[in-house]
Amino acid sequence: MTNEEVTKLSDMLLQSLYDYHFANNGGSYTLPTAMLNADANSKLAIDYLIENEYAVDSGKGSDNLVLSITPKGMEYVKSK
């Protein structure tokens, strides 16, 4: 997967997190870690979002990824 493809997928995921945030009163999106590990491309894209501080995972140490968008991520979505 190229960097461009990772960025594109990351942007799509971030837009989904943005929409989810507002549709669920700021709720976090929960995803089983095993499901994420089965999809290398999504894992790359989510790692990219976390590394760039557009999203945070508050599910550390559990069997789930608990992803939520950060204020920096919201600004990024609005600037697109």
N, C-alpha and C. Protein backbone atom coordinates (compact mmCIF):
# COMPACT_ATOMS: atom_id res chain seq x y z
N MET A 1 0.85 -1.19 0.00
CA MET A 1 0.00 0.00 0.00
C MET A 1 0.89 1.25 0.00
N THR A 2 0.62 2.17 -0.91
CA THR A 2 1.44 3.37 -1.00
C THR A 2 1.05 4.38 0.09
N ASN A 3 1.92 5.34 0.33
CA ASN A 3 1.61 6.39 1.30
C ASN A 3 0.35 7.15 0.93
N GLU A 4 0.19 7.36 -0.37
CA GLU A 4 -0.99 8.07 -0.85
C GLU A 4 -2.27 7.29 -0.52
N GLU A 5 -2.21 5.96 -0.68
CA GLU A 5 -3.37 5.12 -0.37
C GLU A 5 -3.66 5.12 1.13
N VAL A 6 -2.60 5.09 1.93
CA VAL A 6 -2.78 5.14 3.39
C VAL A 6 -3.43 6.46 3.78
N THR A 7 -2.94 7.55 3.19
CA THR A 7 -3.49 8.88 3.49
C THR A 7 -4.96 8.96 3.10
N LYS A 8 -5.29 8.42 1.94
CA LYS A 8 -6.67 8.43 1.45
C LYS A 8 -7.60 7.65 2.40
N LEU A 9 -7.16 6.46 2.80
CA LEU A 9 -7.93 5.63 3.72
C LEU A 9 -8.03 6.32 5.08
N SER A 10 -6.94 6.92 5.53
CA SER A 10 -6.94 7.65 6.81
C SER A 10 -7.95 8.79 6.78
N ASP A 11 -7.97 9.52 5.66
CA ASP A 11 -8.92 10.63 5.52
C ASP A 11 -10.37 10.13 5.58
N MET A 12 -10.63 9.00 4.93
CA MET A 12 -11.99 8.43 4.96
C MET A 12 -12.36 8.01 6.38
N LEU A 13 -11.42 7.36 7.08
CA LEU A 13 -11.67 6.93 8.45
C LEU A 13 -11.88 8.12 9.36
N LEU A 14 -11.07 9.16 9.18
CA LEU A 14 -11.19 10.35 10.02
C LEU A 14 -12.54 11.03 9.80
N GLN A 15 -12.99 11.10 8.55
CA GLN A 15 -14.30 11.68 8.25
C GLN A 15 -15.40 10.86 8.95
N SER A 16 -15.26 9.54 8.94
CA SER A 16 -16.23 8.67 9.62
C SER A 16 -16.22 8.92 11.12
N LEU A 17 -15.02 9.05 11.70
CA LEU A 17 -14.92 9.34 13.14
C LEU A 17 -15.55 10.68 13.47
N TYR A 18 -15.35 11.65 12.59
CA TYR A 18 -15.91 12.99 12.75
C TYR A 18 -17.44 12.90 12.78
N ASP A 19 -18.00 12.21 11.78
CA ASP A 19 -19.46 12.05 11.69
C ASP A 19 -19.99 11.28 12.91
N TYR A 20 -19.28 10.22 13.28
CA TYR A 20 -19.68 9.39 14.41
C TYR A 20 -19.68 10.21 15.70
N HIS A 21 -18.67 11.03 15.88
CA HIS A 21 -18.54 11.89 17.06
C HIS A 21 -19.79 12.74 17.25
N PHE A 22 -20.23 13.39 16.17
CA PHE A 22 -21.39 14.28 16.27
C PHE A 22 -22.71 13.53 16.31
N ALA A 23 -22.77 12.36 15.69
CA ALA A 23 -24.00 11.56 15.70
C ALA A 23 -24.20 10.88 17.06
N ASN A 24 -23.12 10.73 17.83
CA ASN A 24 -23.20 9.98 19.09
C ASN A 24 -22.73 10.80 20.29
N ASN A 25 -23.02 12.10 20.26
CA ASN A 25 -22.70 12.99 21.37
C ASN A 25 -21.26 12.86 21.85
N GLY A 26 -20.34 12.82 20.91
CA GLY A 26 -18.93 12.76 21.28
C GLY A 26 -18.44 11.37 21.65
N GLY A 27 -19.23 10.36 21.31
CA GLY A 27 -18.87 8.99 21.65
C GLY A 27 -17.66 8.48 20.88
N SER A 28 -17.02 7.48 21.47
CA SER A 28 -15.87 6.83 20.82
C SER A 28 -16.34 5.63 20.03
N TYR A 29 -15.61 5.32 18.99
CA TYR A 29 -15.92 4.17 18.15
C TYR A 29 -15.13 2.97 18.65
N THR A 30 -15.82 1.89 19.00
CA THR A 30 -15.16 0.71 19.54
C THR A 30 -15.10 -0.39 18.49
N LEU A 31 -13.92 -0.99 18.38
CA LEU A 31 -13.66 -2.02 17.37
C LEU A 31 -12.80 -3.10 18.01
N PRO A 32 -13.17 -4.38 17.86
CA PRO A 32 -12.31 -5.44 18.42
C PRO A 32 -10.92 -5.40 17.80
N THR A 33 -9.90 -5.45 18.62
CA THR A 33 -8.51 -5.40 18.15
C THR A 33 -8.22 -6.52 17.16
N ALA A 34 -8.78 -7.70 17.39
CA ALA A 34 -8.56 -8.84 16.49
C ALA A 34 -9.05 -8.53 15.08
N MET A 35 -10.15 -7.83 14.98
CA MET A 35 -10.71 -7.46 13.68
C MET A 35 -9.75 -6.49 12.97
N LEU A 36 -9.20 -5.57 13.72
CA LEU A 36 -8.26 -4.60 13.16
C LEU A 36 -6.99 -5.30 12.68
N ASN A 37 -6.48 -6.22 13.48
CA ASN A 37 -5.26 -6.93 13.12
C ASN A 37 -5.43 -7.77 11.86
N ALA A 38 -6.66 -8.14 11.55
CA ALA A 38 -6.95 -8.94 10.35
C ALA A 38 -6.92 -8.08 9.09
N ASP A 39 -6.99 -6.78 9.25
CA ASP A 39 -7.01 -5.87 8.10
C ASP A 39 -5.81 -4.92 8.17
N ALA A 40 -4.73 -5.33 7.52
CA ALA A 40 -3.47 -4.57 7.58
C ALA A 40 -3.62 -3.13 7.09
N ASN A 41 -4.41 -2.92 6.05
CA ASN A 41 -4.56 -1.56 5.51
C ASN A 41 -5.24 -0.63 6.50
N SER A 42 -6.31 -1.11 7.14
CA SER A 42 -7.00 -0.29 8.13
C SER A 42 -6.09 -0.01 9.33
N LYS A 43 -5.31 -1.03 9.70
CA LYS A 43 -4.39 -0.85 10.83
C LYS A 43 -3.37 0.24 10.50
N LEU A 44 -2.82 0.21 9.29
CA LEU A 44 -1.88 1.26 8.87
C LEU A 44 -2.53 2.64 8.93
N ALA A 45 -3.75 2.73 8.43
CA ALA A 45 -4.45 4.02 8.38
C ALA A 45 -4.75 4.52 9.79
N ILE A 46 -5.18 3.63 10.68
CA ILE A 46 -5.49 4.03 12.05
C ILE A 46 -4.22 4.41 12.81
N ASP A 47 -3.14 3.65 12.59
CA ASP A 47 -1.85 4.02 13.20
C ASP A 47 -1.42 5.41 12.74
N TYR A 48 -1.64 5.70 11.48
CA TYR A 48 -1.31 7.01 10.91
C TYR A 48 -2.09 8.11 11.64
N LEU A 49 -3.39 7.89 11.84
CA LEU A 49 -4.23 8.89 12.52
C LEU A 49 -3.76 9.12 13.95
N ILE A 50 -3.40 8.04 14.64
CA ILE A 50 -2.95 8.16 16.03
C ILE A 50 -1.58 8.86 16.09
N GLU A 51 -0.67 8.45 15.22
CA GLU A 51 0.67 9.06 15.19
C GLU A 51 0.61 10.56 14.91
N ASN A 52 -0.34 10.98 14.07
CA ASN A 52 -0.47 12.39 13.72
C ASN A 52 -1.40 13.14 14.68
N GLU A 53 -1.84 12.46 15.73
CA GLU A 53 -2.69 13.04 16.77
C GLU A 53 -4.04 13.53 16.25
N TYR A 54 -4.54 12.89 15.18
CA TYR A 54 -5.87 13.19 14.67
C TYR A 54 -6.92 12.35 15.40
N ALA A 55 -6.45 11.27 16.03
CA ALA A 55 -7.35 10.38 16.77
C ALA A 55 -6.58 9.80 17.95
N VAL A 56 -7.32 9.36 18.97
CA VAL A 56 -6.70 8.70 20.12
C VAL A 56 -7.39 7.37 20.38
N ASP A 57 -6.62 6.43 20.89
CA ASP A 57 -7.14 5.12 21.27
C ASP A 57 -7.14 5.05 22.80
N SER A 58 -8.33 5.05 23.38
CA SER A 58 -8.42 4.98 24.84
C SER A 58 -8.68 3.55 25.32
N GLY A 59 -8.53 2.59 24.41
CA GLY A 59 -8.78 1.20 24.76
C GLY A 59 -7.52 0.40 25.06
N LYS A 60 -6.41 1.10 25.29
CA LYS A 60 -5.14 0.42 25.55
C LYS A 60 -5.29 -0.61 26.66
N GLY A 61 -4.72 -1.79 26.42
CA GLY A 61 -4.77 -2.84 27.44
C GLY A 61 -6.05 -3.67 27.43
N SER A 62 -6.97 -3.31 26.55
CA SER A 62 -8.21 -4.10 26.45
C SER A 62 -8.21 -4.84 25.11
N ASP A 63 -9.25 -5.59 24.86
CA ASP A 63 -9.37 -6.33 23.60
C ASP A 63 -9.97 -5.48 22.50
N ASN A 64 -10.20 -4.21 22.80
CA ASN A 64 -10.83 -3.31 21.83
C ASN A 64 -9.99 -2.08 21.55
N LEU A 65 -10.15 -1.59 20.34
CA LEU A 65 -9.63 -0.29 19.98
C LEU A 65 -10.79 0.67 20.26
N VAL A 66 -10.55 1.70 21.05
CA VAL A 66 -11.61 2.67 21.35
C VAL A 66 -11.14 4.01 20.78
N LEU A 67 -11.58 4.28 19.57
CA LEU A 67 -11.06 5.40 18.80
C LEU A 67 -11.96 6.62 18.89
N SER A 68 -11.34 7.77 19.14
CA SER A 68 -12.10 9.01 19.08
C SER A 68 -11.27 10.09 18.40
N ILE A 69 -11.96 11.00 17.77
CA ILE A 69 -11.31 12.07 17.05
C ILE A 69 -10.83 13.13 18.04
N THR A 70 -9.72 13.77 17.73
CA THR A 70 -9.17 14.83 18.58
C THR A 70 -9.56 16.19 17.99
N PRO A 71 -9.40 17.26 18.78
CA PRO A 71 -9.65 18.60 18.20
C PRO A 71 -8.78 18.84 16.96
N LYS A 72 -7.54 18.35 16.97
CA LYS A 72 -6.66 18.50 15.81
C LYS A 72 -7.25 17.76 14.60
N GLY A 73 -7.82 16.58 14.85
CA GLY A 73 -8.46 15.80 13.79
C GLY A 73 -9.67 16.53 13.22
N MET A 74 -10.44 17.17 14.10
CA MET A 74 -11.62 17.92 13.65
C MET A 74 -11.21 19.10 12.76
N GLU A 75 -10.15 19.80 13.17
CA GLU A 75 -9.66 20.91 12.37
C GLU A 75 -9.22 20.42 10.98
N TYR A 76 -8.55 19.27 10.97
CA TYR A 76 -8.07 18.70 9.71
C TYR A 76 -9.25 18.38 8.79
N VAL A 77 -10.30 17.77 9.32
CA VAL A 77 -11.48 17.44 8.52
C VAL A 77 -12.12 18.72 7.98
N LYS A 78 -12.25 19.74 8.83
CA LYS A 78 -12.86 21.00 8.40
C LYS A 78 -12.05 21.70 7.32
N SER A 79 -10.73 21.49 7.33
CA SER A 79 -9.86 22.17 6.36
C SER A 79 -9.84 21.49 5.00
N LYS A 80 -10.42 20.29 4.91
CA LYS A 80 -10.40 19.52 3.66
C LYS A 80 -11.39 20.10 2.66
